[in-house]
Short mmCIF file of C-alpha atoms (C1' of nucleotides) in Angstrom, two decimals:
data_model
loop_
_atom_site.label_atom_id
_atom_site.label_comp_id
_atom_site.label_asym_id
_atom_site.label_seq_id
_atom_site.Cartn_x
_atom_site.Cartn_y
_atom_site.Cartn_z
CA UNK A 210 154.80 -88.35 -35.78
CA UNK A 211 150.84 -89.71 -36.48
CA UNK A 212 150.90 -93.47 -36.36
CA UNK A 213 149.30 -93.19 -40.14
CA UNK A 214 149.16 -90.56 -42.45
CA UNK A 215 146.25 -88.48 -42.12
CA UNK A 216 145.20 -85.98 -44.70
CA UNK A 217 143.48 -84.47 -42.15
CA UNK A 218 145.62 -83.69 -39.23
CA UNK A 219 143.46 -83.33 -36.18
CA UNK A 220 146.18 -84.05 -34.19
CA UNK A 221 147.84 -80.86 -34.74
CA UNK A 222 145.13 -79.09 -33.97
CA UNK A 223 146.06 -77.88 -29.93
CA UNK A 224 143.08 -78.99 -27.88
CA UNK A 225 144.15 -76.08 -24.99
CA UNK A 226 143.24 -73.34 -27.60
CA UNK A 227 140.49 -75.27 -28.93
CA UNK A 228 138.01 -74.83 -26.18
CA UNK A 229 135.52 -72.56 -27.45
CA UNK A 230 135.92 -70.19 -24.51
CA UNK A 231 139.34 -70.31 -24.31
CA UNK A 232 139.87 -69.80 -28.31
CA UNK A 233 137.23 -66.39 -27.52
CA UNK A 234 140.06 -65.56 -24.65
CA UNK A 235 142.78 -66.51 -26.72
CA UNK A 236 141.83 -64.38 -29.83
CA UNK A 237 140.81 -61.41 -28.41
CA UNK A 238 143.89 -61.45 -26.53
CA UNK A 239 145.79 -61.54 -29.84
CA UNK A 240 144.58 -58.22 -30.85
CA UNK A 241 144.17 -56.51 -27.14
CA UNK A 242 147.06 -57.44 -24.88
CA UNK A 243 146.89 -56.91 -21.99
CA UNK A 244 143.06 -57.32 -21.28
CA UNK A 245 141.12 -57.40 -17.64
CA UNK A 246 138.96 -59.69 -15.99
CA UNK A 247 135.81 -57.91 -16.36
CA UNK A 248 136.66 -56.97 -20.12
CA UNK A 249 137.26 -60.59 -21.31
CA UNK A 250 134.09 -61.47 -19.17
CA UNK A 251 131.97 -58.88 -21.08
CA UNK A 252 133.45 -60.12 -24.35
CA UNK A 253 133.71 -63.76 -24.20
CA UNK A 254 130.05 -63.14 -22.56
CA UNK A 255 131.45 -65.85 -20.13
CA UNK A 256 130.32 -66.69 -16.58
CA UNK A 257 132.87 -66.14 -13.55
CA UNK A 258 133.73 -69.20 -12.67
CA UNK A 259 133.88 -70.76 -16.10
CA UNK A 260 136.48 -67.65 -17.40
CA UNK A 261 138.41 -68.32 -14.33
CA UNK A 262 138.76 -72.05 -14.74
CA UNK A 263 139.41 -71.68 -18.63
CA UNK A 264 142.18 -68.60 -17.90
CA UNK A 265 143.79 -71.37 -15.03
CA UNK A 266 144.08 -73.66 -17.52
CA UNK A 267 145.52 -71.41 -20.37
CA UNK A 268 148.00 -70.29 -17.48
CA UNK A 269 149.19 -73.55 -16.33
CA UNK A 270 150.15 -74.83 -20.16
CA UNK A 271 151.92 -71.05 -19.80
CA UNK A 272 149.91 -68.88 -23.15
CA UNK A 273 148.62 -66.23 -20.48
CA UNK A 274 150.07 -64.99 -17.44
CA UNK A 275 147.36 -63.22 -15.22
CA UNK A 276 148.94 -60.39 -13.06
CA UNK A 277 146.84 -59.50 -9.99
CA UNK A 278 147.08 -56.02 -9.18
CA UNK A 279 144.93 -53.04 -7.85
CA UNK A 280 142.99 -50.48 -9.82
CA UNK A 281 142.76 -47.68 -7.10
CA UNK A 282 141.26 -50.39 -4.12
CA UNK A 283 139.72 -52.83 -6.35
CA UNK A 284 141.87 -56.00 -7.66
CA UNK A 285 142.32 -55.99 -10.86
CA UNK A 286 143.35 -58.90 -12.77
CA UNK A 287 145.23 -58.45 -16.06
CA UNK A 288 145.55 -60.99 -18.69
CA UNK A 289 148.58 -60.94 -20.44
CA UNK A 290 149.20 -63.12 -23.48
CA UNK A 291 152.88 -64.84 -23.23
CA UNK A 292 155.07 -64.97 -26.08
CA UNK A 293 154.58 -68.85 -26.18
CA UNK A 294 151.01 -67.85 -26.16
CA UNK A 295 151.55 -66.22 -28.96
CA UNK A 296 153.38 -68.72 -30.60
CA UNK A 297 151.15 -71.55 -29.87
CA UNK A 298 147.93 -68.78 -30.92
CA UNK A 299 150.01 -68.64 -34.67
CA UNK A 300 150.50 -72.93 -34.77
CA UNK A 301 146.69 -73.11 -34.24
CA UNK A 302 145.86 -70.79 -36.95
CA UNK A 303 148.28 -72.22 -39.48
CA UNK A 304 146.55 -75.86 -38.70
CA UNK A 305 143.37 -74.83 -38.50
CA UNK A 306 143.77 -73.09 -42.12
CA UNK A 307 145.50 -76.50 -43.46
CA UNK A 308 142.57 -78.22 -42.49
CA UNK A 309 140.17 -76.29 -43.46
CA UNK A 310 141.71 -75.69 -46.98
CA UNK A 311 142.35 -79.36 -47.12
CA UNK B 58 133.20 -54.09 -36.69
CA UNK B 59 136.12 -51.46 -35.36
CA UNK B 60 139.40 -52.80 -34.54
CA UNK B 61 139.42 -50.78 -31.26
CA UNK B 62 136.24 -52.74 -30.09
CA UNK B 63 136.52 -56.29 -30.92
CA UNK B 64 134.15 -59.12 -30.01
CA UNK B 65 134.53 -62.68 -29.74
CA UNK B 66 131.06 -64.54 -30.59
CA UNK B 67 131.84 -67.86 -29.31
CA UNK B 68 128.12 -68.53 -29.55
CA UNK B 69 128.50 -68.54 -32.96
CA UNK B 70 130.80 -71.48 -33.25
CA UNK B 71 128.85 -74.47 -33.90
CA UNK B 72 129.72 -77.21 -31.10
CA UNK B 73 128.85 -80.42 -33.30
CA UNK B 74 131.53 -79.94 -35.80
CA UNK B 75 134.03 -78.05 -33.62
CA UNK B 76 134.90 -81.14 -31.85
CA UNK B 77 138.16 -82.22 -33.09
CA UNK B 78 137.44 -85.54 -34.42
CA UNK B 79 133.97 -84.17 -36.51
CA UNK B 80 135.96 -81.05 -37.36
CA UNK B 81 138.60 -83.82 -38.93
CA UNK B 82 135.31 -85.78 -40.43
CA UNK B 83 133.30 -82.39 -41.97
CA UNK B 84 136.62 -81.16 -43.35
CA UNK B 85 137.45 -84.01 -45.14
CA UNK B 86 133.93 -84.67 -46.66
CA UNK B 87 134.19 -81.52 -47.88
CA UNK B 88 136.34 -82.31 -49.91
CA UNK B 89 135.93 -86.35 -50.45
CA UNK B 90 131.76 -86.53 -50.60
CA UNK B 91 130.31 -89.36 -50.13
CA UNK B 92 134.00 -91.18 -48.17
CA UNK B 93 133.68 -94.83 -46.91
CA UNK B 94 134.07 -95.52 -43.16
CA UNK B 95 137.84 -97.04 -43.67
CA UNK B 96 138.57 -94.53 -45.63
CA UNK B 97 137.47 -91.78 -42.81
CA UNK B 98 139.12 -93.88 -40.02
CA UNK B 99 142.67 -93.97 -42.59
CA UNK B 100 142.38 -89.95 -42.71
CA UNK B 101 141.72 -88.77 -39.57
CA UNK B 102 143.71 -91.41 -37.12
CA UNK B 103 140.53 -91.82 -35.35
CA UNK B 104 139.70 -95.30 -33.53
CA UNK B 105 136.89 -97.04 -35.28
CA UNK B 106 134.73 -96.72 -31.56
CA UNK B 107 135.48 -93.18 -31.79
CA UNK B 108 134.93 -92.54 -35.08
CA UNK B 109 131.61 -94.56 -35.09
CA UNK B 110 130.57 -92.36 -32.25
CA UNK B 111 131.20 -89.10 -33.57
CA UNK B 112 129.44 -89.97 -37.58
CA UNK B 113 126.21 -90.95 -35.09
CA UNK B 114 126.56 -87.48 -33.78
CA UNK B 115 127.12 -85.81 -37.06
CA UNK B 116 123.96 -88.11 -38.41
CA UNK B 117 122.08 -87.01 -35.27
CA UNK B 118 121.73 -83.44 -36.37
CA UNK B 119 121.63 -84.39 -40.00
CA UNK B 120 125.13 -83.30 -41.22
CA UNK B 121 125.52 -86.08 -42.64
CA UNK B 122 123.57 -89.78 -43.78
CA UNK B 123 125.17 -93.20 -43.59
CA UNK B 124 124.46 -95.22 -46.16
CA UNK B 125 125.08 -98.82 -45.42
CA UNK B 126 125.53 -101.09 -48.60
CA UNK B 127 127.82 -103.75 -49.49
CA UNK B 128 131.22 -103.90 -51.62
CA UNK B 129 131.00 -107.55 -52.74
CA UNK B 130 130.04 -109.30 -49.68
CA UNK B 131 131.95 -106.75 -47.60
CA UNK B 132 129.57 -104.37 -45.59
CA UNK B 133 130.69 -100.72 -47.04
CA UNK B 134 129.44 -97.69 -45.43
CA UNK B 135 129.68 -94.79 -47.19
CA UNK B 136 129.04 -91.82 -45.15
CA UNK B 137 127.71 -88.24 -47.30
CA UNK B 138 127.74 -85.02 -46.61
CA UNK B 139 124.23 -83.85 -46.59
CA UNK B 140 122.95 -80.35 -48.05
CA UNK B 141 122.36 -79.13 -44.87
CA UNK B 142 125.79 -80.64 -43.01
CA UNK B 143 127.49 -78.51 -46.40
CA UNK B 144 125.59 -75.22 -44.76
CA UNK B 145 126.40 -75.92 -41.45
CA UNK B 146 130.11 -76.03 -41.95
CA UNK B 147 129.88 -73.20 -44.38
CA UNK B 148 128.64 -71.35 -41.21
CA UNK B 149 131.19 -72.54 -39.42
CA UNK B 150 133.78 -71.26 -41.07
CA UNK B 151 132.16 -68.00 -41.66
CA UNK B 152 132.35 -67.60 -37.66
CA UNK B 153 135.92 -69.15 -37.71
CA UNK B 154 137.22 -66.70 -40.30
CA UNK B 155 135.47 -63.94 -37.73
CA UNK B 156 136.86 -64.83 -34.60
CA UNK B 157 140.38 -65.63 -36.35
CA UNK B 158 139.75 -62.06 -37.51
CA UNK B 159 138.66 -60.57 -34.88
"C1'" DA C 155 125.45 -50.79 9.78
"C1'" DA C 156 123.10 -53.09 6.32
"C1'" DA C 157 122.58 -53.75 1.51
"C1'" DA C 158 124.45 -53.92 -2.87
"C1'" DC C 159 128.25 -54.17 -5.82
"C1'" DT C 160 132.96 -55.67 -7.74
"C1'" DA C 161 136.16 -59.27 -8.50
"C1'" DG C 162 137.07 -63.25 -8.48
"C1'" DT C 163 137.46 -68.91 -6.79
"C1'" DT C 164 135.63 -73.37 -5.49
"C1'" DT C 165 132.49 -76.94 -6.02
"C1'" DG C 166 128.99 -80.01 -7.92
"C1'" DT C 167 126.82 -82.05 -11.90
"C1'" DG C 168 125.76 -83.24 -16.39
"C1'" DT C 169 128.18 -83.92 -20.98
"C1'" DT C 170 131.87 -85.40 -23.92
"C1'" DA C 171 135.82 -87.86 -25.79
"C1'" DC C 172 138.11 -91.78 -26.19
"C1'" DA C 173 139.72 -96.55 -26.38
"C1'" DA C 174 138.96 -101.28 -24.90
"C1'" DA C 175 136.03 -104.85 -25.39
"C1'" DC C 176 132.59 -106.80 -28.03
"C1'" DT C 177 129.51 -108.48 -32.24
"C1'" DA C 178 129.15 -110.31 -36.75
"C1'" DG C 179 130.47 -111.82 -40.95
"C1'" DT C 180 134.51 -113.10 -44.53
"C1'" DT C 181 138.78 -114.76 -46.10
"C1'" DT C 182 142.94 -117.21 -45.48
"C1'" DT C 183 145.72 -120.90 -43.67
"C1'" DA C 184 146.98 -125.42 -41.96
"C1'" DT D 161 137.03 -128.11 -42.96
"C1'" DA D 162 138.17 -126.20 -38.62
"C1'" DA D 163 140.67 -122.51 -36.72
"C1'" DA D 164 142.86 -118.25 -37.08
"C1'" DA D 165 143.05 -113.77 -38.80
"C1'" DC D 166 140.97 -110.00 -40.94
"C1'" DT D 167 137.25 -106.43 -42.11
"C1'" DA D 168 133.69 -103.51 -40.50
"C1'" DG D 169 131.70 -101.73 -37.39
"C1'" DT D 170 128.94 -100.90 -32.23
"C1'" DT D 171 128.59 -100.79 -27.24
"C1'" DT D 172 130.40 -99.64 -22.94
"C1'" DG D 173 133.24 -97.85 -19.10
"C1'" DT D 174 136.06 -94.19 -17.44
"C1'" DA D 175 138.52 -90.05 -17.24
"C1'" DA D 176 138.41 -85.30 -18.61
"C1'" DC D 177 135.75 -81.20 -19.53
"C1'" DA D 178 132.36 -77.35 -19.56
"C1'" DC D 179 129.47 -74.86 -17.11
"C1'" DA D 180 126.81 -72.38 -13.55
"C1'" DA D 181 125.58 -72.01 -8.75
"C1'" DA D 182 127.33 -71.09 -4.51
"C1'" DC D 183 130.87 -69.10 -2.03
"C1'" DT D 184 134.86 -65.74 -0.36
"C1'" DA D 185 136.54 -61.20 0.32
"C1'" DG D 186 136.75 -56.62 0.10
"C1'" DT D 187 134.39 -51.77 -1.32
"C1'" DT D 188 130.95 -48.49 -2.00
"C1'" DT D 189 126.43 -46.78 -1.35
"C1'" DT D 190 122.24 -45.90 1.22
#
DNA sequence: AAAACTAGTTTGTGTTACAAACTAGTTTTA
DNA sequence: TAAAACTAGTTTGTAACACAAACTAGTTTT
């Protein structure tokens, strides 16, 4: 419950998604699920490190799941979106459109 | 764009109002325009430190103007959306609605 | 066998968000 | 008429965050 009663309710608005990067990550994995490392890095347009601290922290709060496997002898990572990613991915959108419409 | 190849322009998101708080602020002077500083802090939840902090930014870039006046002998800002905050979040949620999208 | 490339992770630094503490004036209460 | 409480903000200190550079580790090419 908000202490007041704000017509605009930021507080609903989950922070973890809200990152910039990780709302890139987190909407294109609503439409391609599974994705890879290199893909989300080339569409994001991310740097290394900063896609694999934002995908650490949407993993630890449990929206993706990253499975590290091989493609032939090179790791791959894949990025899988969890159902309570999913979940969570719908809440944002439903607040975000609330406040947006006002 | 095809659905097969999606992209996420996060570099199209505008930083100064995706912040939570000014996200909060812009959304509700879009609708309430010109909103006193109570009024603001009653909507949004913010603290008033906070909020002052984040209508400096806003003013910074020239989303919006603070105009400080009186109500009786009561100080009374009143903070307005300018013409070119009202383009800015217009742009925003242009790029929103595209990432949502995707 | 050295260089270059792929696929990431760790680390260091500047920026940001937030609330607590503060300033300044006004109204109410004792 | 003092003191307390309230309104309307601003400044400041700290913890969290974003980001890129540097690093690790293995693979392929020259």
């Amino acid at each position: 419950m908000s202490p007041k009663n704000p017509s605009v309710d930021i507080e609903a608005i989950d922070e973890v998604i809200h990152g910039r990067l990780r709302l890139g990550i987190m909407a294109y994995l609503s439409a391609v699920n599974p994705a890879s490392f290199p893909e989300l890095l080339d569409k994001t347009g991310a740097s290394n490190g900063n896609l694999s601290t934002h995908l650490s922290k949407l993993e630890a709060v449990g929206y993706i799941a990253q499975e590290k496997g091989y493609a032939g002898k090179k790791p791959q990572t894949l990025v899988h979106l969890t159902d309570s990613g999913r979940d969570a991915w719908i809440n944002y959108l439903t607040a975000m459109q609330s406040l947006i419409n006002i």
